[in-house]
Short mmCIF file of C-alpha atoms and ligand atoms in Angstrom, two decimals:
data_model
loop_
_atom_site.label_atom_id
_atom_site.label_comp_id
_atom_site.label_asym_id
_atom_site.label_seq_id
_atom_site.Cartn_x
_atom_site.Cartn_y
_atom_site.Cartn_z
CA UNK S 306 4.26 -8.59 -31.37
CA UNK S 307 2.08 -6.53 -33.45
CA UNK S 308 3.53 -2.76 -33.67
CA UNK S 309 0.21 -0.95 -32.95
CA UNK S 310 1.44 2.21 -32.29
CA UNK S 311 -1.24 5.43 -30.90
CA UNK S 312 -0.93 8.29 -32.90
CA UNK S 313 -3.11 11.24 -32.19
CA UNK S 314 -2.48 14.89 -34.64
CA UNK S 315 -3.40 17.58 -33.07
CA UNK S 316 -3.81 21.18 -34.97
CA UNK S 317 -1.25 22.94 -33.61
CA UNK S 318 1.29 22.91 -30.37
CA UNK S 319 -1.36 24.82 -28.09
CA UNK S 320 -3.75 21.76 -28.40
CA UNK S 321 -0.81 19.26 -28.40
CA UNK S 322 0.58 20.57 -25.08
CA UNK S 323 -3.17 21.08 -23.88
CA UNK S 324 -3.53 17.10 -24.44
CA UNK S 325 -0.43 15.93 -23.06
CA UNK S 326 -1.24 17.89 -20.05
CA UNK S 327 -4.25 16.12 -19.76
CA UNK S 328 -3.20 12.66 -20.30
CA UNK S 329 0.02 13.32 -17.35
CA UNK S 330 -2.72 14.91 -15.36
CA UNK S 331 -5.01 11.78 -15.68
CA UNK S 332 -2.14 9.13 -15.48
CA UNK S 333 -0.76 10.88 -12.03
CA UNK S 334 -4.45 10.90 -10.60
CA UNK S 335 -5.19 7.11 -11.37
CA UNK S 336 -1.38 6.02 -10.07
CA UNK S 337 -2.00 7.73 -7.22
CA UNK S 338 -5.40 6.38 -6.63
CA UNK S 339 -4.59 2.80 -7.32
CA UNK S 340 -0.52 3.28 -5.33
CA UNK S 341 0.03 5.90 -3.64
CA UNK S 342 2.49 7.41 -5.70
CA UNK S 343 2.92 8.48 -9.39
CA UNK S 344 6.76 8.68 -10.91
CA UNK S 345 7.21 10.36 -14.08
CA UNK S 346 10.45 11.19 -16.29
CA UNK S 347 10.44 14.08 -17.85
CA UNK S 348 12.43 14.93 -21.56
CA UNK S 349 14.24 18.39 -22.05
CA UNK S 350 14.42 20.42 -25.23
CA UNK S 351 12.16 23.15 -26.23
CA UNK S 352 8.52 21.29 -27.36
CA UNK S 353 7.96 20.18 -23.58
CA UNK S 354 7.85 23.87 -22.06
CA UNK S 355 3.96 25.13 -22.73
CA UNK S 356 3.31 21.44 -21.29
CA UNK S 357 4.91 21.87 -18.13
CA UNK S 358 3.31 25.70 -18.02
CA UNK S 359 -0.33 23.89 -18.58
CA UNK S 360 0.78 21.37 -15.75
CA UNK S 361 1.44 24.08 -13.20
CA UNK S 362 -1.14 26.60 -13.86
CA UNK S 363 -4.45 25.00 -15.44
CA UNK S 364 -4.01 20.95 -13.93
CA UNK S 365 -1.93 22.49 -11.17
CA UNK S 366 -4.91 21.96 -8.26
CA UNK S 367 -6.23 18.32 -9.85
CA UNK S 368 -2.75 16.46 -9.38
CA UNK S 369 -1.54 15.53 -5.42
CA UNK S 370 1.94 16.61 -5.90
CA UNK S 371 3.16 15.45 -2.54
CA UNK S 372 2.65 12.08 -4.39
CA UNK S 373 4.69 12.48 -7.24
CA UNK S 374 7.91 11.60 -7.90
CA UNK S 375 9.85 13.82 -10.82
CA UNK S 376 12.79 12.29 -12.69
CA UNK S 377 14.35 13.73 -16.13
CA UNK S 378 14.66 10.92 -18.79
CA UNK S 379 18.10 12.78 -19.90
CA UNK S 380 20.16 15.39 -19.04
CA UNK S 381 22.87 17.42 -20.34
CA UNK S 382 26.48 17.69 -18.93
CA UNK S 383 25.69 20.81 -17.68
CA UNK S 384 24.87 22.63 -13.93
CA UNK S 385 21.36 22.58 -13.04
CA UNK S 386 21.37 26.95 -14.01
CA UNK S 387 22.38 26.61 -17.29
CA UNK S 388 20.25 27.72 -19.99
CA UNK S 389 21.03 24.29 -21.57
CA UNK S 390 19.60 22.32 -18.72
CA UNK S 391 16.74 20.15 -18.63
CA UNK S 392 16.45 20.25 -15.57
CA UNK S 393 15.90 24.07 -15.39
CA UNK S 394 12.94 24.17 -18.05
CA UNK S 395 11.24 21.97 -15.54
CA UNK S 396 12.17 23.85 -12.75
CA UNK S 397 11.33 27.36 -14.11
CA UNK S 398 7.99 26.17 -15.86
CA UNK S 399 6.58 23.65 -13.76
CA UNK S 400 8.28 22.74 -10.10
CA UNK S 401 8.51 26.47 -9.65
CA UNK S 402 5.19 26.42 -9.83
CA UNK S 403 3.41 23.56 -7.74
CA UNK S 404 3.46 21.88 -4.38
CA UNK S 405 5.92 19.03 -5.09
CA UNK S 406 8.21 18.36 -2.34
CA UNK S 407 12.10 18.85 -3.23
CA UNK S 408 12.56 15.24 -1.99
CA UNK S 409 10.57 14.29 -4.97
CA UNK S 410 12.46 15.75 -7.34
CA UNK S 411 15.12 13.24 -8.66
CA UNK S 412 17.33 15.14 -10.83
CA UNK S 413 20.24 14.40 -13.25
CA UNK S 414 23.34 15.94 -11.42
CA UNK S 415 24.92 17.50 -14.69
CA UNK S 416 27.50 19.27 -13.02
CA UNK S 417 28.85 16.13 -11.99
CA UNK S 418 31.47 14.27 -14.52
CA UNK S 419 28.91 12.45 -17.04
CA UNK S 420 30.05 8.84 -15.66
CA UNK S 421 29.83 10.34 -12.13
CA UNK S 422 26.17 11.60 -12.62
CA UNK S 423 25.21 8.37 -14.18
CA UNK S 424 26.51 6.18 -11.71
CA UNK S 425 24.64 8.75 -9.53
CA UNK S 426 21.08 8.78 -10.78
CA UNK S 427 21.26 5.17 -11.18
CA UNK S 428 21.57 4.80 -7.71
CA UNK S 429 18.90 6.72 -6.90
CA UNK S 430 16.64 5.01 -9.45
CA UNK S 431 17.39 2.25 -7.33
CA UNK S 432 16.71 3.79 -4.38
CA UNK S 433 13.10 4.87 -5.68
CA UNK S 434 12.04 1.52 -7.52
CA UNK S 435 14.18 -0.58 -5.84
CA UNK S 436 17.00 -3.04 -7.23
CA UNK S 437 15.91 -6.29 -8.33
CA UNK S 438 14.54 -5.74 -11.67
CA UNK S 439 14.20 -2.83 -14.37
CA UNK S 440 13.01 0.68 -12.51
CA UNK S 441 9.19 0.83 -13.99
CA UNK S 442 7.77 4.25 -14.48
CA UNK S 443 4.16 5.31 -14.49
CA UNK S 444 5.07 7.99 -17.69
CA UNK S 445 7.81 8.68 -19.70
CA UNK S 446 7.28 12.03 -21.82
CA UNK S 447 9.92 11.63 -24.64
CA UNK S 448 10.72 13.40 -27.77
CA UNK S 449 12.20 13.06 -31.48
CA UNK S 450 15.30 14.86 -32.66
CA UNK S 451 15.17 15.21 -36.19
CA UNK S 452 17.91 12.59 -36.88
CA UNK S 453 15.07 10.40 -34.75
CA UNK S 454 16.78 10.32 -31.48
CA UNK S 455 14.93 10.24 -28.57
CA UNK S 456 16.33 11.08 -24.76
CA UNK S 457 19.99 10.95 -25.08
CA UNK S 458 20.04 7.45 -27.17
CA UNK S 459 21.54 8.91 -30.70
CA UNK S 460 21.33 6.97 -33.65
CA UNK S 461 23.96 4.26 -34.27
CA UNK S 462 25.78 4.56 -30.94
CA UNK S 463 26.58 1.67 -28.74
CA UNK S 464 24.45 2.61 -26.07
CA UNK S 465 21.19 1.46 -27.72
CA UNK S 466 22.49 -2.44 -26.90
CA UNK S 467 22.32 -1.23 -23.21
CA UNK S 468 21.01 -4.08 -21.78
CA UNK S 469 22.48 -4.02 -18.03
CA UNK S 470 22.81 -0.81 -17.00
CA UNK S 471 19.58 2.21 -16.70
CA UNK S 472 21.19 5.39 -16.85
CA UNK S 473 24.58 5.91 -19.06
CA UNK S 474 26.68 8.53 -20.01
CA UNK S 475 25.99 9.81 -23.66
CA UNK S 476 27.72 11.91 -26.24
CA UNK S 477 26.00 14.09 -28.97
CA UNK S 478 28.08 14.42 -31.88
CA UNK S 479 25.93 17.26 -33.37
CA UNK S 480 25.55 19.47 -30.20
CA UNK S 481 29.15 18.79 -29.37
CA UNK S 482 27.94 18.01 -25.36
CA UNK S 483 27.99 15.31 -22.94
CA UNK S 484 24.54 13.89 -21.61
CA UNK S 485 23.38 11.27 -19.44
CA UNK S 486 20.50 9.19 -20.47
CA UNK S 487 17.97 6.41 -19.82
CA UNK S 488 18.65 3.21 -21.38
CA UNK S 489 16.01 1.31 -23.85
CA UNK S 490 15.03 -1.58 -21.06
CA UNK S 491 13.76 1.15 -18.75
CA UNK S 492 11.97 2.99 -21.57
CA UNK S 493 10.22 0.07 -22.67
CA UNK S 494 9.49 -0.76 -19.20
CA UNK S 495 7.36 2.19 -18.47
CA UNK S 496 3.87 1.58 -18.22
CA UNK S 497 3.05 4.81 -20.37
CA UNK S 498 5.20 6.85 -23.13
CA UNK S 499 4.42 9.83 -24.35
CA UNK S 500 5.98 11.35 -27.20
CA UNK S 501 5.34 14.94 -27.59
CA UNK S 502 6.30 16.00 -31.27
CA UNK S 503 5.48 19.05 -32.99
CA UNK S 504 6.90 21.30 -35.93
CA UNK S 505 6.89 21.47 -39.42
CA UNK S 506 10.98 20.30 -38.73
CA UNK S 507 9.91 16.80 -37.48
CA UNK S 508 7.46 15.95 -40.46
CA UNK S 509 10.70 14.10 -41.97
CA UNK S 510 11.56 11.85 -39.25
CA UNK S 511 8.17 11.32 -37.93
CA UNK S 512 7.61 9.86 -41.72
CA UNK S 513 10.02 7.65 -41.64
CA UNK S 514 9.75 6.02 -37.99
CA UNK S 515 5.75 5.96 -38.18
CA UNK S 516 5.28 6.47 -41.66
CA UNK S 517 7.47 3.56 -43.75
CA UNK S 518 8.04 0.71 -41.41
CA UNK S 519 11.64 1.87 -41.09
CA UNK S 520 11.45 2.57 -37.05
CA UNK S 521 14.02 0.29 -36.37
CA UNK S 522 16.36 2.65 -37.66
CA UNK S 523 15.96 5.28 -35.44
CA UNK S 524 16.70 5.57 -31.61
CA UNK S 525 12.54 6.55 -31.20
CA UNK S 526 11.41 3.72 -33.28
CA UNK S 527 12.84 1.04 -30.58
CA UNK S 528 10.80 2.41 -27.81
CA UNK S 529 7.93 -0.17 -27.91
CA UNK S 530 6.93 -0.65 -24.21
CA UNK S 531 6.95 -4.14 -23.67
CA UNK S 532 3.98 -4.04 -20.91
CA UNK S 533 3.11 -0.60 -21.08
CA UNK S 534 1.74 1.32 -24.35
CA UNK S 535 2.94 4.87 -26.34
CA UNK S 536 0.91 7.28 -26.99
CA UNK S 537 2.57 10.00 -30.05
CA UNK S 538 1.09 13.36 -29.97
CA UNK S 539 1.90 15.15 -32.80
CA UNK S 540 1.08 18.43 -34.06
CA UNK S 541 -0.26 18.62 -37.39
CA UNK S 542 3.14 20.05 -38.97
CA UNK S 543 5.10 17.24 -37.85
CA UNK S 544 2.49 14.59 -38.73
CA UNK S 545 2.24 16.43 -42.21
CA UNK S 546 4.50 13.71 -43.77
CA UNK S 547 2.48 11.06 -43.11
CA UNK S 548 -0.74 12.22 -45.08
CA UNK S 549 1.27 10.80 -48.36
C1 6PG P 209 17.45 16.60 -25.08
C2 6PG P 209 16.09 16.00 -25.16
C3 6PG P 209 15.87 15.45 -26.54
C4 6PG P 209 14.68 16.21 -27.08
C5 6PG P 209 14.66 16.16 -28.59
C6 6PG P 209 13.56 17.09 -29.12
O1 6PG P 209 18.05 16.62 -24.00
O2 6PG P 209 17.88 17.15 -26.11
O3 6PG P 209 15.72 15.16 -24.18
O4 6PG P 209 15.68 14.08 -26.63
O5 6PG P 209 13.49 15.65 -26.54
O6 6PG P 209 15.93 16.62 -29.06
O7 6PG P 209 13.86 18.40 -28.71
P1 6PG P 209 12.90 19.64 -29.09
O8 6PG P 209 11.65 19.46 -28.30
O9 6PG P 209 13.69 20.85 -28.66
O10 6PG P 209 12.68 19.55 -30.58
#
């Protein structure tokens, strides 16, 4: 299949957040619309916050949060207070903030052993989307690390062959930490991804995954929804490596 990927630059991470909120806030309105329900899984690090800010203050009173359904596409190893958690960006910069009931927040247990939590969360994927079949979500907001990893799938790790089980336990050698992840079949069985990249960091890796026809290298590159579609929103810092 053709590898039309949608890559849209942005000038800088104020309009990049600004867009992503828009395109969550417009995917939640039509899922709910056309289901009932909208389930999203949400990535941790740093580029994510001013998003989930926009999502609870400006888009806060145009998405039906008793209708959506939060998940985390990784977490770390950590309890659900720690300044390392995912979980806790989310929950100081967005469910903080809105109307969502705490049923329909599905989160990573990182306090739990990282097989535990797993074995956890996969349950409850199953308990959301059912078990026959790969859980599909509405949106997955993902983004790059600079060696091109993307959730907790690292580069070169066993993991990325996943092809029975949807959450896993994950170690990253360069933070030294424990994580629990999403496997590749449920990323590329989301009907939406959304990478949010930005920073003058990034320009490297987004080169070579978007830039060179070298994405099968990278953990990022292998997301390729297989009925859904990804969206890349870049700022123009990280996409400056692919003006060459
Ligand atoms: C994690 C994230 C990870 C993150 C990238 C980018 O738990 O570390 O899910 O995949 O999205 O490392 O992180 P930044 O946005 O901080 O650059």
């Amino acid at each position: 299949m053709e590898d039309v990927r949608d890559i849209r630059i942005w000038p800088d991470p104020e309009s990049l957040a600004e867009a992503a909120a828009k395109i969550f806030t417009e995917n939640a309105v039509d899922a709910i619309a056309a289901r009932g329900f909208f389930s999203a899984a949400l990535s941790g690090g740093s580029t994510p916050r001013l998003f989930f800010h926009l999502l609870s203050s400006v888009y806060r009173n145009t998405i039906n949060w008793e209708q959506v359904h939060l998940f985390w596409s990784d977490e770390r190893a950590v309890p659900p207070d720690h300044e390392q958690s995912n979980f806790r960006i989310a929950y100081e910069e967005l469910i903080l903030g809105v109307p969502i009931p705490p049923e329909n927040v599905h989160r990573i247990k990182g306090e739990l052993d990282p097989a535990e939590a797993a074995r956890e969360y996969e349950e409850e994927l199953h308990r959301y989307f059912g078990d026959n079949g790969i859980p599909a979500f509405d949106l997955i907001l993902l983004g790059v690390g600079e060696d091109g990893h993307t959730a907790s799938l690292f580069p070169d790790v066993a993991i990325l062959k996943e092809d029975v089980r949807h959450a896993v336990p994950s170690y990253s050698e360069t933070m030294g930490n424990w994580r629990v992840t999403l496997t590749l079949p449920v990323l590329n069985n989301a009907w939406n991804i959304l990478f949010l990249v930005a920073g003058k960091s990034k320009a490297g890796i987004i080169d070579k995954i978007l830039g060179k026809g070298r994405s099968h290298l990278y953990p990022a590159g292998l997301v390729k929804p297989t009925h859904g579609r990804s969206i890349w929103l870049l700022d123009r810092e990280a996409a400056s490596g692919l003006d060459r």
